[in-house]
PDB file of C-alpha atoms and ligand atoms in Angstrom:
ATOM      1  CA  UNK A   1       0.000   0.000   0.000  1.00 53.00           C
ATOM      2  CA  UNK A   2       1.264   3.365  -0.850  1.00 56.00           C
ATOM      3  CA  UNK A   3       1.687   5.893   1.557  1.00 54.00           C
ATOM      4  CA  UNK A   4      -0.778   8.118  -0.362  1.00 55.00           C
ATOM      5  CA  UNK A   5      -3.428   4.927  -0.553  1.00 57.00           C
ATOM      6  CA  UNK A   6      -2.828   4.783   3.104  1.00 53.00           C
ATOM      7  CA  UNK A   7      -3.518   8.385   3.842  1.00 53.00           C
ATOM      8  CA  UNK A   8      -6.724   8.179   1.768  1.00 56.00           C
ATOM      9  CA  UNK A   9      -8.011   5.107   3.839  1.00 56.00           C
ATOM     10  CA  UNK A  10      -6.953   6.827   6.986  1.00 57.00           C
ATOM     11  CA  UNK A  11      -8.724  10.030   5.941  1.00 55.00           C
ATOM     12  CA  UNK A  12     -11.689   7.825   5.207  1.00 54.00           C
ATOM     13  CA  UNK A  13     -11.450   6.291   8.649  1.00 54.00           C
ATOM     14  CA  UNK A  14     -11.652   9.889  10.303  1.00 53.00           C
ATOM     15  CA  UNK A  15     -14.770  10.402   8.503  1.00 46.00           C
ATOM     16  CA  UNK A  16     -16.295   7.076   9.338  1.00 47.00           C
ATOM     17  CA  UNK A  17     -15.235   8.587  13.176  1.00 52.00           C
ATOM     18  CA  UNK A  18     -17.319  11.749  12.690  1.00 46.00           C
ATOM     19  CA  UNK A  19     -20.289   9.617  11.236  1.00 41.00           C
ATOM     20  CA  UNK A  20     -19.875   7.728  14.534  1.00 42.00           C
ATOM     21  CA  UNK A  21     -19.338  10.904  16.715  1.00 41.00           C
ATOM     22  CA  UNK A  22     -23.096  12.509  15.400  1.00 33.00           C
ATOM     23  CA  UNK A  23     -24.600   8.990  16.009  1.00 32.00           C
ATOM     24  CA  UNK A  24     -24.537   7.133  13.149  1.00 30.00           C
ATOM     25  CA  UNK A  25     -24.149   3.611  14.340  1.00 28.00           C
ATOM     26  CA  UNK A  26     -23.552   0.927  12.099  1.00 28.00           C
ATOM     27  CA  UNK A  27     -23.140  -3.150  12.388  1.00 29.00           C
ATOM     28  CA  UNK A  28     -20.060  -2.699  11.178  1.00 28.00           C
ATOM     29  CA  UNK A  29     -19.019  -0.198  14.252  1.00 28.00           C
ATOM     30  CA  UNK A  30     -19.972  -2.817  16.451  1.00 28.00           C
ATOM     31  CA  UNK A  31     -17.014  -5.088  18.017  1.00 29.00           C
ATOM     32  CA  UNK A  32     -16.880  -8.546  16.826  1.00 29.00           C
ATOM     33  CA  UNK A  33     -17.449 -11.330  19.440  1.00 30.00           C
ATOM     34  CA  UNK A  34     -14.301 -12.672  20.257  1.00 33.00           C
ATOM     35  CA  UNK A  35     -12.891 -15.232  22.804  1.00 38.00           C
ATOM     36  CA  UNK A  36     -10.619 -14.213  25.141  1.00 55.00           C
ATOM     37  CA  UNK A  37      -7.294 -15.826  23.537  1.00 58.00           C
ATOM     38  CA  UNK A  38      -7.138 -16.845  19.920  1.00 56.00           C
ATOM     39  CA  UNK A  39      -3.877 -18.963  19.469  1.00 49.00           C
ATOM     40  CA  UNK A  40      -1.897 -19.346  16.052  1.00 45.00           C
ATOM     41  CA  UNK A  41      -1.177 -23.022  15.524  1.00 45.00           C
ATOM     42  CA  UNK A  42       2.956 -22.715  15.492  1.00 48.00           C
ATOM     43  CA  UNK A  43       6.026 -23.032  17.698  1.00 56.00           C
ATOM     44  CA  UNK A  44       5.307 -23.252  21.620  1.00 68.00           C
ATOM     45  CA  UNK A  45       2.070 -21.433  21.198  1.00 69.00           C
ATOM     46  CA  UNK A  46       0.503 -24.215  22.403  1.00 79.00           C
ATOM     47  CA  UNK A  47       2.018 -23.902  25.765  1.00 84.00           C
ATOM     48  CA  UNK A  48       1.613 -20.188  25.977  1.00 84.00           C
ATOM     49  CA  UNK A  49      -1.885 -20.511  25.964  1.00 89.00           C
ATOM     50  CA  UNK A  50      -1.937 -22.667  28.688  1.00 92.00           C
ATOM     51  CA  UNK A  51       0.211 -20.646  30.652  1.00 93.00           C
ATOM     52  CA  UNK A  52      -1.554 -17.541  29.847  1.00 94.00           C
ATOM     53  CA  UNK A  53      -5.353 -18.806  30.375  1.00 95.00           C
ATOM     54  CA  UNK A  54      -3.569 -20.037  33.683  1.00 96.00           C
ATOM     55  CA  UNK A  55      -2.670 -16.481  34.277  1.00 97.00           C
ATOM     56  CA  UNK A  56      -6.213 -15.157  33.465  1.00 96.00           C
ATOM     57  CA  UNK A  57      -7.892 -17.715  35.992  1.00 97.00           C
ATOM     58  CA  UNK A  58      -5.651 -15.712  38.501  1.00 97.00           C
ATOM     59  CA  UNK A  59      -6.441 -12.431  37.280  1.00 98.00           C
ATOM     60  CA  UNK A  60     -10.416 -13.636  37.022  1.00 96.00           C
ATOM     61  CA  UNK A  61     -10.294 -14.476  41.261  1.00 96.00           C
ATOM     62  CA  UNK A  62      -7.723 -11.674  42.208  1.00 98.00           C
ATOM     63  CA  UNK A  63      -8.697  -9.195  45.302  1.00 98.00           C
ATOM     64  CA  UNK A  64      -5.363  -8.395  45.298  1.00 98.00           C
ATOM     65  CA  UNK A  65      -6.208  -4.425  45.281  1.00 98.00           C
ATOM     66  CA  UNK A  66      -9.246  -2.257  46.278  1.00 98.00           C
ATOM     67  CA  UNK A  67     -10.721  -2.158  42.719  1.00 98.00           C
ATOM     68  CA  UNK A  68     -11.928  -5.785  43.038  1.00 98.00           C
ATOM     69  CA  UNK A  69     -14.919  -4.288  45.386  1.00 97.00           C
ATOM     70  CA  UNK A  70     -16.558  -2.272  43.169  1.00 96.00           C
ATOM     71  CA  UNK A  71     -15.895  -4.673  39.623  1.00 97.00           C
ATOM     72  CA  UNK A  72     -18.772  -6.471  37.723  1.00 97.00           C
ATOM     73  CA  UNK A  73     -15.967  -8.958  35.775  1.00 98.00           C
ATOM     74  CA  UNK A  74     -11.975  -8.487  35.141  1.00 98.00           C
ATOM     75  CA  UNK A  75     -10.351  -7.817  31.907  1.00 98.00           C
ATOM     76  CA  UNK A  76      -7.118  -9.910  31.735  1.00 98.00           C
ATOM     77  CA  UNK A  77      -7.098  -8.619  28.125  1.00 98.00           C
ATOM     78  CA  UNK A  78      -7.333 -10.850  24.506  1.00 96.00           C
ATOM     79  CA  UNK A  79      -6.065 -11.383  21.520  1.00 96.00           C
ATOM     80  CA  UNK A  80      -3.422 -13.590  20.141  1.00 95.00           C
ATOM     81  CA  UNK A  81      -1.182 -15.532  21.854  1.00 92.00           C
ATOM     82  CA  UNK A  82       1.933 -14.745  19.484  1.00 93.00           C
ATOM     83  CA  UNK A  83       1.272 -10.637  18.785  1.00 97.00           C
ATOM     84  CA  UNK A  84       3.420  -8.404  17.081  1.00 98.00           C
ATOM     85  CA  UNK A  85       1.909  -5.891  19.276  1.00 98.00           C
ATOM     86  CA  UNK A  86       0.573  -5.585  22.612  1.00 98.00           C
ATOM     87  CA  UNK A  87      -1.618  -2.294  22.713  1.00 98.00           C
ATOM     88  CA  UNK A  88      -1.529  -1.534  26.281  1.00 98.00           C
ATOM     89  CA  UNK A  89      -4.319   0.998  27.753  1.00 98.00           C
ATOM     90  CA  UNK A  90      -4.645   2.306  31.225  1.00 98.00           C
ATOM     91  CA  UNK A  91      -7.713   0.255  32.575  1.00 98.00           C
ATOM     92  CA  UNK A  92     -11.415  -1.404  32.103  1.00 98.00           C
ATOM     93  CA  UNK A  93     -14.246   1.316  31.158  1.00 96.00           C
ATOM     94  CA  UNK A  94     -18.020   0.186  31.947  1.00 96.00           C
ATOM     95  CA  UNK A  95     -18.531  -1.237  28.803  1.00 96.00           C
ATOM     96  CA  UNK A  96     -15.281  -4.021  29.102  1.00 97.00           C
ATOM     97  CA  UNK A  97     -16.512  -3.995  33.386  1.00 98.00           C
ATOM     98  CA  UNK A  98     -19.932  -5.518  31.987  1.00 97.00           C
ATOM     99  CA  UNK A  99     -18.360  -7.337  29.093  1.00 97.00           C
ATOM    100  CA  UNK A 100     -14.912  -8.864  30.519  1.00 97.00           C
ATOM    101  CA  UNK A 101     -13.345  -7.665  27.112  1.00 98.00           C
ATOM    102  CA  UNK A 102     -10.683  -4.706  26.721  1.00 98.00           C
ATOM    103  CA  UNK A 103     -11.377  -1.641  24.627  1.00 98.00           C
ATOM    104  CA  UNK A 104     -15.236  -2.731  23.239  1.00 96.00           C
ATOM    105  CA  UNK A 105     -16.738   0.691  23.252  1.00 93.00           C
ATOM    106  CA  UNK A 106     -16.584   3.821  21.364  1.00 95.00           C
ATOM    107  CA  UNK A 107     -13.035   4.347  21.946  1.00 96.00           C
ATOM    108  CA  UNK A 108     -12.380   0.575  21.732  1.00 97.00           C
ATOM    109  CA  UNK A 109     -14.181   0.659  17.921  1.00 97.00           C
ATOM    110  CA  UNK A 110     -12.105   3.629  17.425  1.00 98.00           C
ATOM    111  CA  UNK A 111      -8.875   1.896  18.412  1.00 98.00           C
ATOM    112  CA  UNK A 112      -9.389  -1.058  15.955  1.00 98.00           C
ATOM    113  CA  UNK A 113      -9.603   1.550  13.076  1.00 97.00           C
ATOM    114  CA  UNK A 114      -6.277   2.940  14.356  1.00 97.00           C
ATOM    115  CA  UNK A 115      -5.154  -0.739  13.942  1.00 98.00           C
ATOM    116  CA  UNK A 116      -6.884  -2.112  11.081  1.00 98.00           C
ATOM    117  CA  UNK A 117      -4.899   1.026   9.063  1.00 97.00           C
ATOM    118  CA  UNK A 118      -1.726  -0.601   9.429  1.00 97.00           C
ATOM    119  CA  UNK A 119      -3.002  -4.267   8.919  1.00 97.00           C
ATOM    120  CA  UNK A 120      -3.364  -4.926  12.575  1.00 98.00           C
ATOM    121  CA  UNK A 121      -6.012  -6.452  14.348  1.00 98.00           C
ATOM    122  CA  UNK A 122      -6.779  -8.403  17.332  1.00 97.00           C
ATOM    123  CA  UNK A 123      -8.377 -11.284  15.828  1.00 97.00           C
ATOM    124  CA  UNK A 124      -4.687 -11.480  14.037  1.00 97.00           C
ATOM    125  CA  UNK A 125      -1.506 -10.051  14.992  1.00 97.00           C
ATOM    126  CA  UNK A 126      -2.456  -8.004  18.382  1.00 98.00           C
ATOM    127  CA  UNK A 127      -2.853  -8.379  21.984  1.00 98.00           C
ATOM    128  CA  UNK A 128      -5.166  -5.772  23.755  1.00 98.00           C
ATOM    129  CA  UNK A 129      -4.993  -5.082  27.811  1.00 98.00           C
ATOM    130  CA  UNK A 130      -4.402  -2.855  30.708  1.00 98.00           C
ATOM    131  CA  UNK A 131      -2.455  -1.900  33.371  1.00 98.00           C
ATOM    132  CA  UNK A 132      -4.959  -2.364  35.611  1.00 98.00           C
ATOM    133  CA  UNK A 133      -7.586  -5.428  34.779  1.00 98.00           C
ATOM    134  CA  UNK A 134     -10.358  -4.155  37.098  1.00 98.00           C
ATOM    135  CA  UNK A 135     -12.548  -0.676  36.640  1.00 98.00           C
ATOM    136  CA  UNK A 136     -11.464   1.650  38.503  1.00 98.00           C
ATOM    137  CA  UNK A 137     -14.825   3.753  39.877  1.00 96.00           C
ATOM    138  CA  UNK A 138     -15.534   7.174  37.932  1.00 94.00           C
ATOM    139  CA  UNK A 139     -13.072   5.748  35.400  1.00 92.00           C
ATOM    140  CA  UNK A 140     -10.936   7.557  37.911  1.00 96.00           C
ATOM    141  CA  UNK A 141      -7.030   7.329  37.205  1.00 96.00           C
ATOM    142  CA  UNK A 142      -5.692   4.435  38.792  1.00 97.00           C
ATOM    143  CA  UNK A 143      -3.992   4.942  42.332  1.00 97.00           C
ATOM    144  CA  UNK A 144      -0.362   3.891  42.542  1.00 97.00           C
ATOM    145  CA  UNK A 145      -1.072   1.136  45.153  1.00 98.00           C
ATOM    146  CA  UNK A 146      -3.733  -0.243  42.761  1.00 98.00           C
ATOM    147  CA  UNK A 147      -1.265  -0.114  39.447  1.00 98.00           C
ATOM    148  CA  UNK A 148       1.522  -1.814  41.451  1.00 98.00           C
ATOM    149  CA  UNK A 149      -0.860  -4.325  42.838  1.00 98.00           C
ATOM    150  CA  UNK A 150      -1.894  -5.317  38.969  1.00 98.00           C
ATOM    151  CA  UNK A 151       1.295  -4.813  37.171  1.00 98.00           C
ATOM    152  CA  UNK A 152       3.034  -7.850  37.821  1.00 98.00           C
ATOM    153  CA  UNK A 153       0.066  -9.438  35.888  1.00 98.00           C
ATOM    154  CA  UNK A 154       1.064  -7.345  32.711  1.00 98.00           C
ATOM    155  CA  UNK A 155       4.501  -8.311  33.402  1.00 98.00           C
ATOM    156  CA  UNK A 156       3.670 -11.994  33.251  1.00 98.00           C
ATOM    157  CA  UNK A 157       1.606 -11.231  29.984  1.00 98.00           C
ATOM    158  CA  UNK A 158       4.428  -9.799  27.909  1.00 98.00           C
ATOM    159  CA  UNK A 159       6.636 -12.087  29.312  1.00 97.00           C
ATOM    160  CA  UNK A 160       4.295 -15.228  28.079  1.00 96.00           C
ATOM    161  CA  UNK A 161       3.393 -12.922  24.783  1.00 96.00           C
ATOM    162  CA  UNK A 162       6.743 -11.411  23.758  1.00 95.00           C
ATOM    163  CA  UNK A 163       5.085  -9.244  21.661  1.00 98.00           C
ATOM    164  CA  UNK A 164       7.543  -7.148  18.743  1.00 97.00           C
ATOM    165  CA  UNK A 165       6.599  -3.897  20.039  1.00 98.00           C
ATOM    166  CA  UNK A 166       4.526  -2.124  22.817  1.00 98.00           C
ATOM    167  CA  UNK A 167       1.987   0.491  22.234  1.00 98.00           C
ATOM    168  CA  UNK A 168       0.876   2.139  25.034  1.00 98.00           C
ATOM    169  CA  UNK A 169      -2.203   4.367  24.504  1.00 98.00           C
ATOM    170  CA  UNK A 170      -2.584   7.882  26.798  1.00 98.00           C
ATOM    171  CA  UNK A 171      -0.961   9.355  29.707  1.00 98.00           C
ATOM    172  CA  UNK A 172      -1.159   6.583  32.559  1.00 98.00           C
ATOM    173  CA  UNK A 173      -0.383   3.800  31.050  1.00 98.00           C
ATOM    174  CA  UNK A 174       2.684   5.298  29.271  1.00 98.00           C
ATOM    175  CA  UNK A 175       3.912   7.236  32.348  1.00 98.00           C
ATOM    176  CA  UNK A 176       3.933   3.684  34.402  1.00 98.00           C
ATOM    177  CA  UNK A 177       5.428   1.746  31.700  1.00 98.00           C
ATOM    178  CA  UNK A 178       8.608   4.112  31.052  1.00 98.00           C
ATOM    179  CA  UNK A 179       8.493   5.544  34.784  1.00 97.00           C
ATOM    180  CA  UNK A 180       8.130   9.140  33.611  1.00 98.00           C
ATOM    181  CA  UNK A 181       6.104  11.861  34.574  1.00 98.00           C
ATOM    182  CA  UNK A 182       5.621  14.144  31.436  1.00 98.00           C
ATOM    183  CA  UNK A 183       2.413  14.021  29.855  1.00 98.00           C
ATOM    184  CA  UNK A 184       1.712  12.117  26.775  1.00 98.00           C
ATOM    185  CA  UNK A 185       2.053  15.429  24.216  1.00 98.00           C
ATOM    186  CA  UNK A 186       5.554  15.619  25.598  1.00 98.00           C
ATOM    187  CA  UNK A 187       6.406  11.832  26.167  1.00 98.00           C
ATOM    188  CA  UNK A 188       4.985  10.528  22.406  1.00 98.00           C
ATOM    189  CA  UNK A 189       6.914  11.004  19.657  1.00 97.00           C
ATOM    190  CA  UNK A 190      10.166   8.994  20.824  1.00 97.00           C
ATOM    191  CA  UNK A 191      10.220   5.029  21.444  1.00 98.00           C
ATOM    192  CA  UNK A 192      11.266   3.682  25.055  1.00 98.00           C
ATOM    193  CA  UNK A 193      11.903   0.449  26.592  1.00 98.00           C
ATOM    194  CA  UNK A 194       9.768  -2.190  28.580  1.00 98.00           C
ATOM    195  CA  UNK A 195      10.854  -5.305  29.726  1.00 97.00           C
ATOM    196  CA  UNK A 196      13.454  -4.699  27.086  1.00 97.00           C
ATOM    197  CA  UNK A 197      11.168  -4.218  24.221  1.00 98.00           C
ATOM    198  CA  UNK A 198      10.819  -1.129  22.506  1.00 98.00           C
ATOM    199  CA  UNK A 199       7.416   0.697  23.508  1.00 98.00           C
ATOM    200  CA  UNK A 200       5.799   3.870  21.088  1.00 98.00           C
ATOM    201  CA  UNK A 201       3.371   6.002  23.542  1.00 98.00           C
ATOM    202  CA  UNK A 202       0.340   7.646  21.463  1.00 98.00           C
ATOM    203  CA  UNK A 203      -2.831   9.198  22.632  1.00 98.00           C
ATOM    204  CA  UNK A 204      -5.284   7.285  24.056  1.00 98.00           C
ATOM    205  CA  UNK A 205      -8.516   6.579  21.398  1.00 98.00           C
ATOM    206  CA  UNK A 206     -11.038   8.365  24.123  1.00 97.00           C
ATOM    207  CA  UNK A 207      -8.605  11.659  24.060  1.00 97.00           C
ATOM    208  CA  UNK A 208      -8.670  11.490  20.481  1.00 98.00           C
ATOM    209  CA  UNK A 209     -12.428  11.379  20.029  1.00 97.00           C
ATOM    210  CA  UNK A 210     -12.530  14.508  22.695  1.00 97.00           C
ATOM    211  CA  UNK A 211      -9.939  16.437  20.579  1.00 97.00           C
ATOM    212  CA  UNK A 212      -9.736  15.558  16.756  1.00 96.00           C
ATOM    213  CA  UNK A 213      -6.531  17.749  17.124  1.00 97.00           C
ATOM    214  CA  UNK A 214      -4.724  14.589  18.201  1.00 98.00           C
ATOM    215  CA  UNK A 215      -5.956  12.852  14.997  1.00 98.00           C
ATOM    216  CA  UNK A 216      -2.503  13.799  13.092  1.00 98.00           C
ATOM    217  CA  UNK A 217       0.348  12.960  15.527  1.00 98.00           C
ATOM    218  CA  UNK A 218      -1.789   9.648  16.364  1.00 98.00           C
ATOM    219  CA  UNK A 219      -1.175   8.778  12.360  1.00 98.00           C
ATOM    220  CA  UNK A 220       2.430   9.457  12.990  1.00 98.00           C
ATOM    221  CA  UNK A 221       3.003   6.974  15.808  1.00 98.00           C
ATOM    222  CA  UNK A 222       1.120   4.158  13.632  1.00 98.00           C
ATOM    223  CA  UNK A 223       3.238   4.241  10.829  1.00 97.00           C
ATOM    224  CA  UNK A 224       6.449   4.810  13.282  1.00 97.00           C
ATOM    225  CA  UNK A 225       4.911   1.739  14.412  1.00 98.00           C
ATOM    226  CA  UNK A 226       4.804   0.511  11.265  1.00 97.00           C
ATOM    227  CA  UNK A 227       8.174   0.831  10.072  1.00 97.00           C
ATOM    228  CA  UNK A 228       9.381  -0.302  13.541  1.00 96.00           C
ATOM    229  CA  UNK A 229       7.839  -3.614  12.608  1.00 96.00           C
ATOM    230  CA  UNK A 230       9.223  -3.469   9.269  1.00 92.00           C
ATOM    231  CA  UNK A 231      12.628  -2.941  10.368  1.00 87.00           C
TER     232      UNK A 231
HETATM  233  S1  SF4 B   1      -6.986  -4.350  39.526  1.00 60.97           S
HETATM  234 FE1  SF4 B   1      -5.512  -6.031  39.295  1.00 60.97          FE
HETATM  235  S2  SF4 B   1      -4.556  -6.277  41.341  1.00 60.97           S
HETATM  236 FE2  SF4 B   1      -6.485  -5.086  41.602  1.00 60.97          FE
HETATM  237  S3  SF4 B   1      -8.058  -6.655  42.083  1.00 60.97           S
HETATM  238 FE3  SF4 B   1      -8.107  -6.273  39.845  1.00 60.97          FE
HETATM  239  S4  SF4 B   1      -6.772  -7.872  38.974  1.00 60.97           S
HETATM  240 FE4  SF4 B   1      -6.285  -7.733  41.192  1.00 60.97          FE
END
């Protein structure tokens, strides 16, 4: 695909967004129903998803932090089992509390345009989750205690997953995953390290919808993404 073909669909995508934005709601905007884990038949993946709906049992029972009070279900995450990517977001909204599935509503539909642009997909290539698996209330910022208490979950993911590259959408997630405190305008733009894989911070789909402003230096971390997994 060229880069102006690829423009054109994106621009196309951005329109499809404002349809969605005024309320036109399509079957296709709606999120397909998938299973939690969808492993590719090759290598050890076999294992992995053993290991990893192991993991997810855990994360299903855990009281481990505060947030487990006020949940309706967890949201280890999904996806495949050998990603290229693992888009990492901050934590459950009320649509994945009800569901048990990351990033399902308007900003999850959003998201899988982002991906879909550069041929990525969850059903495919892409593992979605959280730093925290449980909503926290108000869709209130994780506490600190809360995000420590969950991370070693999302440690044990990409450790299971070894995903190519991170992506880590909006200002939480990215500020736990590098350990820095700027906000996401200042910390996108440049690729870090996590667990010794390189990680490319954008905005998160939600901010985006609130501020079409974001639209254009969200294009320019997906195709640094891109070439990263070209490379
Ligand atoms: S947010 Fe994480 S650590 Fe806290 S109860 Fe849920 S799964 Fe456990």
């Amino acid at each position: 695909m060229t880069d102006k073909t690829v423009s054109m669909y994106w621009e196309l995508l951005n329109l499809c967004e404002d349809f969605l934005d005024s309320g036109y709601l399509t079957e296709h905007g709606r999120a397909p129903s998938l299973p939690g884990l969808q492993p590719l038949k090759t290598g050890d993946a076999g294992h992995r998803t053993a290991k990893l709906e192991e993991l997810h049992e855990t994360i299903l029972e855990c009281t481990a932090c505060g947030l487990y009070e006020g949940r309706n279900l967890t949201v280890p995450g999904e996806g495949v089992t050998e990603p290229v990517v693992f888009v990492i977001g901050e934590g459950p909204g009320a649509d994945e509390d009800r569901t048990g599935r990351p990033f399902v509503g308007k900003a999850g539909r959003y998201l899988d345009k982002w991906l879909d642009a550069i041929g990525l997909s969850r059903n495919t290539n892409c593992f979605i989750g959280n730093i925290v698996k449980c909503r926290p209330p108000g869709n209130r910022d994780p506490l600190p205690d809360e995000s420590s208490a969950c991370l070693p979950y999302l440690q044990k993911q990409v450790e299971l997953l070894r995903p190519k590259v991170i992506l880590s959408l909006g200002r939480i997630a990215t500020q736990i995953l590098t350990k820095r405190t700027e906000g996401i305008t200042a910390l996108r733009g440049k690729t870090y390290r996590f667990m010794d894989l390189p990680l490319i911070p954008t905005y998160h789909p939600s901010g985006v919808l609130r501020n079409p402003e974001y639209r254009a230096p969200v294009w320019d971390d997906l195709k640094r993404l891109e070439a990263l997994l070209h490379e």
